[in-house]
Tab-separated table of C-alpha atoms in Angstrom:
chain	number	residue	atom	x	y	z
A	1	MET	CA	0.000	0.000	0.000
A	2	SER	CA	2.791	2.435	0.878
A	3	SER	CA	4.358	2.108	-2.576
A	4	VAL	CA	1.037	3.015	-4.238
A	5	ILE	CA	0.687	6.031	-1.951
A	6	GLU	CA	4.217	7.149	-2.824
A	7	MET	CA	3.495	6.795	-6.544
A	8	SER	CA	0.221	8.716	-6.215
A	9	GLU	CA	2.038	11.542	-4.487
A	10	SER	CA	4.507	11.710	-7.386
A	11	PHE	CA	1.610	12.789	-9.621
A	12	ALA	CA	0.990	15.868	-7.484
A	13	SER	CA	3.617	17.981	-9.283
A	14	PHE	CA	4.308	18.585	-12.933
A	15	GLU	CA	6.802	20.199	-15.282
A	16	SER	CA	6.297	21.993	-18.579
A	17	PHE	CA	8.095	22.439	-21.885
A	18	GLU	CA	7.568	24.804	-24.797
A	19	SER	CA	6.203	23.013	-27.835
A	20	PHE	CA	6.940	23.761	-31.499
A	21	ASP	CA	4.569	26.769	-31.647
A	22	GLY	CA	5.278	28.123	-28.170
A	23	THR	CA	2.368	26.365	-26.434
A	24	ALA	CA	3.251	25.239	-22.912
A	25	ILE	CA	2.743	21.486	-22.495
A	26	SER	CA	2.750	20.104	-18.948
A	27	TRP	CA	3.807	16.579	-18.121
A	28	GLN	CA	4.518	14.197	-15.280
A	29	GLN	CA	7.019	11.368	-15.118
A	30	LEU	CA	6.931	8.188	-13.068
A	31	GLY	CA	8.909	4.964	-12.828
A	32	SER	CA	12.013	3.678	-14.588
A	33	GLY	CA	12.742	1.473	-17.564
A	34	PRO	CA	11.956	1.761	-21.286
A	35	PRO	CA	10.164	5.087	-21.922
A	36	VAL	CA	6.397	4.980	-22.471
A	37	VAL	CA	4.339	8.073	-23.364
A	38	MET	CA	0.672	7.838	-22.326
A	39	VAL	CA	-1.770	10.127	-24.169
A	40	HIS	CA	-5.131	10.881	-22.541
A	41	GLY	CA	-8.515	11.159	-24.214
A	42	SER	CA	-11.030	13.993	-24.496
A	43	GLY	CA	-12.091	15.440	-21.173
A	44	GLY	CA	-8.976	13.970	-19.550
A	45	GLY	CA	-5.765	15.385	-18.185
A	46	LEU	CA	-2.614	14.617	-16.245
A	47	HIS	CA	-4.328	12.029	-14.057
A	48	SER	CA	-6.272	10.148	-16.739
A	49	TRP	CA	-3.779	7.303	-17.000
A	50	GLN	CA	-2.796	7.330	-13.305
A	51	PRO	CA	-4.592	4.100	-12.227
A	52	VAL	CA	-2.898	2.179	-15.038
A	53	ALA	CA	0.443	3.987	-14.785
A	54	GLU	CA	0.823	3.164	-11.106
A	55	ARG	CA	0.729	-0.522	-12.043
A	56	LEU	CA	3.400	-0.122	-14.729
A	57	ALA	CA	5.906	2.072	-12.901
A	58	ASP	CA	8.073	-0.811	-11.690
A	59	ARG	CA	8.799	-1.785	-15.319
A	60	PHE	CA	8.648	1.389	-17.418
A	61	GLU	CA	9.496	5.080	-17.382
A	62	LEU	CA	6.081	6.684	-17.878
A	63	TRP	CA	5.527	10.136	-19.348
A	64	THR	CA	1.976	11.501	-19.043
A	65	PRO	CA	1.479	14.870	-20.763
A	66	ALA	CA	-1.638	17.024	-20.535
A	67	ARG	CA	-2.599	17.656	-24.142
A	68	ARG	CA	-2.962	21.242	-25.387
A	69	GLY	CA	-6.258	22.714	-24.276
A	70	TYR	CA	-6.230	20.830	-20.975
A	71	ALA	CA	-4.895	22.591	-17.881
A	72	PRO	CA	-2.198	23.034	-16.790
A	73	SER	CA	-1.047	22.948	-20.436
A	74	GLY	CA	-1.698	25.960	-22.639
A	75	ALA	CA	-4.734	26.333	-24.878
A	76	GLY	CA	-2.814	26.360	-28.142
A	77	ARG	CA	-4.067	27.783	-31.401
A	78	SER	CA	-7.552	27.407	-32.819
A	79	PRO	CA	-8.686	25.656	-34.893
A	80	LYS	CA	-6.555	22.745	-33.765
A	81	CYS	CA	-5.713	19.764	-35.940
A	82	PHE	CA	-4.037	16.431	-35.299
A	83	THR	CA	-0.810	17.839	-36.731
A	84	ASP	CA	-0.597	20.075	-33.647
A	85	GLU	CA	-0.922	17.070	-31.328
A	86	VAL	CA	1.773	15.253	-33.313
A	87	GLY	CA	4.039	18.291	-33.022
A	88	ASP	CA	3.636	18.270	-29.246
A	89	LEU	CA	4.531	14.578	-29.085
A	90	ARG	CA	7.527	15.129	-31.355
A	91	THR	CA	8.817	17.829	-29.007
A	92	LEU	CA	8.300	15.583	-25.974
A	93	ILE	CA	10.004	12.594	-27.599
A	94	ASP	CA	12.928	14.828	-28.586
A	95	LYS	CA	13.135	15.799	-24.906
A	96	ILE	CA	13.147	12.139	-23.844
A	97	GLY	CA	15.938	11.527	-26.319
A	98	CYS	CA	15.108	8.065	-27.684
A	99	PRO	CA	12.258	6.149	-29.351
A	100	VAL	CA	9.269	5.464	-27.109
A	101	HIS	CA	6.313	3.152	-26.756
A	102	LEU	CA	3.175	5.228	-27.335
A	103	VAL	CA	-0.043	4.471	-25.426
A	104	GLY	CA	-3.305	6.251	-26.252
A	105	MET	CA	-6.778	6.246	-24.718
A	106	SER	CA	-9.833	7.071	-26.878
A	107	TYR	CA	-9.078	10.372	-28.686
A	108	GLY	CA	-5.511	9.952	-27.426
A	109	ALA	CA	-5.335	6.657	-29.330
A	110	THR	CA	-6.245	8.522	-32.525
A	111	VAL	CA	-3.436	10.963	-31.727
A	112	ALA	CA	-1.074	7.999	-31.332
A	113	LEU	CA	-2.044	6.638	-34.753
A	114	HIS	CA	-1.390	10.016	-36.346
A	115	ALA	CA	1.976	10.219	-34.594
A	116	ALA	CA	3.064	6.806	-35.838
A	117	ALA	CA	1.850	7.559	-39.367
A	118	ALA	CA	3.832	10.825	-39.326
A	119	GLY	CA	7.042	8.897	-38.700
A	120	LEU	CA	7.718	9.830	-35.084
A	121	PRO	CA	10.271	7.534	-33.402
A	122	VAL	CA	7.753	5.100	-31.944
A	123	ARG	CA	8.715	1.536	-31.028
A	124	SER	CA	5.146	0.285	-30.619
A	125	LEU	CA	1.569	1.453	-30.146
A	126	VAL	CA	-0.978	0.570	-27.474
A	127	LEU	CA	-4.475	1.790	-28.389
A	128	TRP	CA	-7.615	1.799	-26.274
A	129	GLU	CA	-10.723	2.302	-28.455
A	130	PRO	CA	-9.766	5.138	-30.825
A	131	PRO	CA	-13.103	6.701	-31.956
A	132	LEU	CA	-12.164	6.806	-35.634
A	133	TYR	CA	-15.820	6.954	-36.693
A	134	ALA	CA	-16.170	10.368	-34.978
A	135	ALA	CA	-14.676	12.556	-37.703
A	136	GLY	CA	-15.557	14.840	-40.568
A	137	GLU	CA	-17.658	17.923	-41.227
A	138	LYS	CA	-20.713	16.442	-39.497
A	139	LEU	CA	-19.047	17.389	-36.199
A	140	THR	CA	-18.870	21.100	-37.057
A	141	PRO	CA	-22.456	21.854	-35.890
A	142	VAL	CA	-21.824	19.727	-32.781
A	143	LEU	CA	-18.845	21.941	-31.948
A	144	ALA	CA	-20.927	25.095	-32.412
A	145	GLU	CA	-23.710	23.781	-30.171
A	146	PHE	CA	-21.248	22.608	-27.513
A	147	GLU	CA	-19.599	26.035	-27.435
A	148	ASP	CA	-22.995	27.714	-27.078
A	149	LEU	CA	-24.132	25.424	-24.267
A	150	THR	CA	-20.921	25.764	-22.267
A	151	ALA	CA	-20.895	29.540	-22.789
A	152	HIS	CA	-24.318	29.637	-21.119
A	153	GLY	CA	-23.218	27.331	-18.295
A	154	ASP	CA	-25.391	24.401	-19.356
A	155	ARG	CA	-22.772	21.690	-18.958
A	156	ARG	CA	-25.271	18.883	-18.397
A	157	ARG	CA	-26.832	19.375	-21.835
A	158	ALA	CA	-23.380	19.863	-23.318
A	159	ASP	CA	-22.233	16.527	-21.919
A	160	ARG	CA	-25.365	14.813	-23.223
A	161	LEU	CA	-24.647	16.310	-26.649
A	162	LEU	CA	-21.119	14.873	-26.638
A	163	ALA	CA	-22.323	11.467	-25.486
A	164	GLU	CA	-25.078	11.325	-28.094
A	165	LYS	CA	-23.448	12.932	-31.148
A	166	VAL	CA	-19.754	12.118	-30.661
A	167	ALA	CA	-19.498	8.975	-28.512
A	168	ARG	CA	-22.884	7.757	-29.860
A	169	VAL	CA	-23.894	6.286	-26.511
A	170	PRO	CA	-27.156	4.298	-26.901
A	171	ALA	CA	-30.347	6.096	-25.838
A	172	LYS	CA	-31.077	3.628	-23.019
A	173	LEU	CA	-27.660	4.175	-21.498
A	174	LEU	CA	-27.980	7.950	-21.913
A	175	ASP	CA	-31.289	7.873	-20.051
A	176	LEU	CA	-29.720	5.761	-17.306
A	177	MET	CA	-26.879	8.257	-16.959
A	178	ASP	CA	-29.418	11.075	-16.632
A	179	ALA	CA	-31.422	9.098	-14.075
A	180	VAL	CA	-28.339	8.537	-11.937
A	181	GLY	CA	-27.816	12.281	-11.932
A	182	ALA	CA	-24.031	12.267	-11.951
A	183	ASP	CA	-22.303	15.517	-11.083
A	184	ASP	CA	-21.458	17.800	-13.985
A	185	ASP	CA	-17.945	17.524	-15.332
A	186	ASP	CA	-15.370	20.118	-14.457
A	187	PRO	CA	-16.167	23.051	-16.781
A	188	SER	CA	-12.442	23.747	-17.115
A	189	ASP	CA	-12.171	20.936	-19.678
A	190	ALA	CA	-14.546	22.678	-22.106
A	191	PRO	CA	-11.709	24.405	-24.039
A	192	GLY	CA	-9.994	21.047	-24.495
A	193	TRP	CA	-13.194	19.452	-25.762
A	194	CYS	CA	-13.665	22.324	-28.228
A	195	ARG	CA	-10.140	21.935	-29.617
A	196	ASP	CA	-10.559	18.141	-29.859
A	197	LEU	CA	-13.800	18.560	-31.798
A	198	GLU	CA	-11.954	20.893	-34.173
A	199	SER	CA	-9.369	18.191	-34.837
A	200	MET	CA	-11.986	15.499	-35.373
A	201	ALA	CA	-14.049	17.708	-37.676
A	202	ALA	CA	-10.963	18.290	-39.851
A	203	ASP	CA	-10.099	14.567	-39.962
A	204	SER	CA	-11.527	11.736	-42.071
A	205	VAL	CA	-13.153	8.422	-41.172
A	206	GLY	CA	-10.984	6.322	-43.492
A	207	VAL	CA	-9.513	3.331	-41.658
A	208	GLU	CA	-7.474	1.818	-44.488
A	209	ARG	CA	-4.946	4.683	-44.286
A	210	TRP	CA	-3.619	3.205	-41.054
A	211	SER	CA	-2.107	0.309	-42.999
A	212	ALA	CA	0.931	2.598	-43.240
A	213	VAL	CA	1.479	2.139	-39.469
A	214	THR	CA	3.889	-0.782	-39.396
A	215	VAL	CA	5.033	-0.805	-35.754
A	216	PRO	CA	3.733	-3.584	-33.467
A	217	THR	CA	0.338	-2.494	-32.160
A	218	LEU	CA	-1.824	-3.637	-29.254
A	219	LEU	CA	-5.462	-2.745	-29.965
A	220	MET	CA	-7.848	-3.087	-27.019
A	221	ARG	CA	-11.586	-2.676	-26.529
A	222	GLY	CA	-14.411	-3.588	-24.186
A	223	ALA	CA	-16.660	-6.449	-25.246
A	224	ASP	CA	-19.748	-4.443	-24.256
A	225	THR	CA	-18.774	-1.162	-25.914
A	226	TRP	CA	-21.601	0.019	-28.157
A	227	GLU	CA	-21.549	0.328	-31.937
A	228	PRO	CA	-20.101	1.716	-34.124
A	229	MET	CA	-16.908	1.347	-32.073
A	230	PRO	CA	-16.605	-2.470	-32.350
A	231	ALA	CA	-17.145	-2.536	-36.109
A	232	THR	CA	-14.701	0.346	-36.561
A	233	LEU	CA	-12.029	-1.391	-34.504
A	234	ASP	CA	-12.562	-4.649	-36.370
A	235	ARG	CA	-11.764	-2.780	-39.593
A	236	LEU	CA	-8.755	-1.124	-37.964
A	237	ALA	CA	-7.449	-4.512	-36.813
A	238	THR	CA	-7.666	-5.720	-40.399
A	239	ALA	CA	-5.851	-2.638	-41.718
A	240	LEU	CA	-2.937	-2.661	-39.263
A	241	PRO	CA	-0.100	-4.913	-40.501
A	242	HIS	CA	1.191	-6.009	-37.066
A	243	VAL	CA	-1.664	-6.024	-34.575
A	244	THR	CA	-2.589	-7.872	-31.406
A	245	TYR	CA	-6.326	-7.420	-30.846
A	246	VAL	CA	-7.643	-7.938	-27.303
A	247	THR	CA	-11.227	-7.730	-26.017
A	248	PHE	CA	-12.058	-7.281	-22.322
A	249	PRO	CA	-15.183	-9.276	-21.305
A	250	GLY	CA	-17.884	-7.331	-19.491
A	251	GLN	CA	-16.231	-3.958	-20.096
A	252	MET	CA	-17.098	-0.830	-22.056
A	253	HIS	CA	-15.197	2.292	-23.072
A	254	PHE	CA	-14.277	3.139	-19.477
A	255	ALA	CA	-12.270	0.017	-18.644
A	256	PRO	CA	-8.918	1.823	-18.122
A	257	SER	CA	-10.536	3.558	-15.133
A	258	LEU	CA	-12.718	0.658	-13.937
A	259	VAL	CA	-10.294	-2.274	-14.294
A	260	PRO	CA	-6.866	-0.617	-14.497
A	261	GLU	CA	-5.150	-3.747	-13.201
A	262	ASP	CA	-6.415	-5.758	-16.181
A	263	VAL	CA	-5.439	-3.070	-18.682
A	264	ALA	CA	-1.986	-2.706	-17.103
A	265	ALA	CA	-1.479	-6.471	-17.192
A	266	GLU	CA	-2.266	-6.600	-20.916
A	267	ILE	CA	0.106	-3.712	-21.620
A	268	THR	CA	2.812	-5.426	-19.584
A	269	ARG	CA	2.411	-8.636	-21.568
A	270	PHE	CA	2.691	-6.748	-24.843
A	271	LEU	CA	5.550	-4.301	-24.275
A	272	PRO	CA	9.158	-5.507	-24.189
A	273	ARG	CA	11.002	-4.758	-20.958
A	274	SER	CA	14.178	-3.566	-22.622
């Protein structure tokens, strides 16, 4: 227990670097071993990967940046595109000084794919449910509505909009979430969500393009995650030349937070220790 407490305390502080366009990117580092960069998803931040990272720190040197738009990192320019995210990762990897294993969660997994396709020095990829179906001009009106709702302080409706139009959560599950009456998300992540929607709106839904990613890749998903995620990931698994495809029984999109020990174990099995 004491070792977990010590590792949790190490996440309390952070450092920052200046990215390619002057945007300040904050990061935390934990553990020792081969370097692993862990990229969080939309609505996340420095602590998104913490439950998993704490279970990997005895084997790997873990770097967990807060992506641009998410405090304490800077907002960055608008509109954002995936090229900006790749530039931030390039700057971080240059700082680390050697090729890294790149781990991405949700939107962060899409960032990881773009980074590998752009030729960054990546030894392998670990991807948790990249939402590749959520892309294109159809998201532009979603962005406009989200900005309007958050500007008027209506975060509950804004979150429902994201769940329905971006994540495509089934209506029954959306109604259950409303019935539970969970607390509103921290409104400070609204700028990050806006920038992420900009990137997705400027991207395409084509999956075959990822056949150019030739590094070993671990692709993970929950068995109970709703469509169109499973069908999209099945196509991605077919497109990737060197893929290990793992499904977690009884889990949905939130497994890295709900069963971090299982996710960490799968990552440990996949990544080399040297």
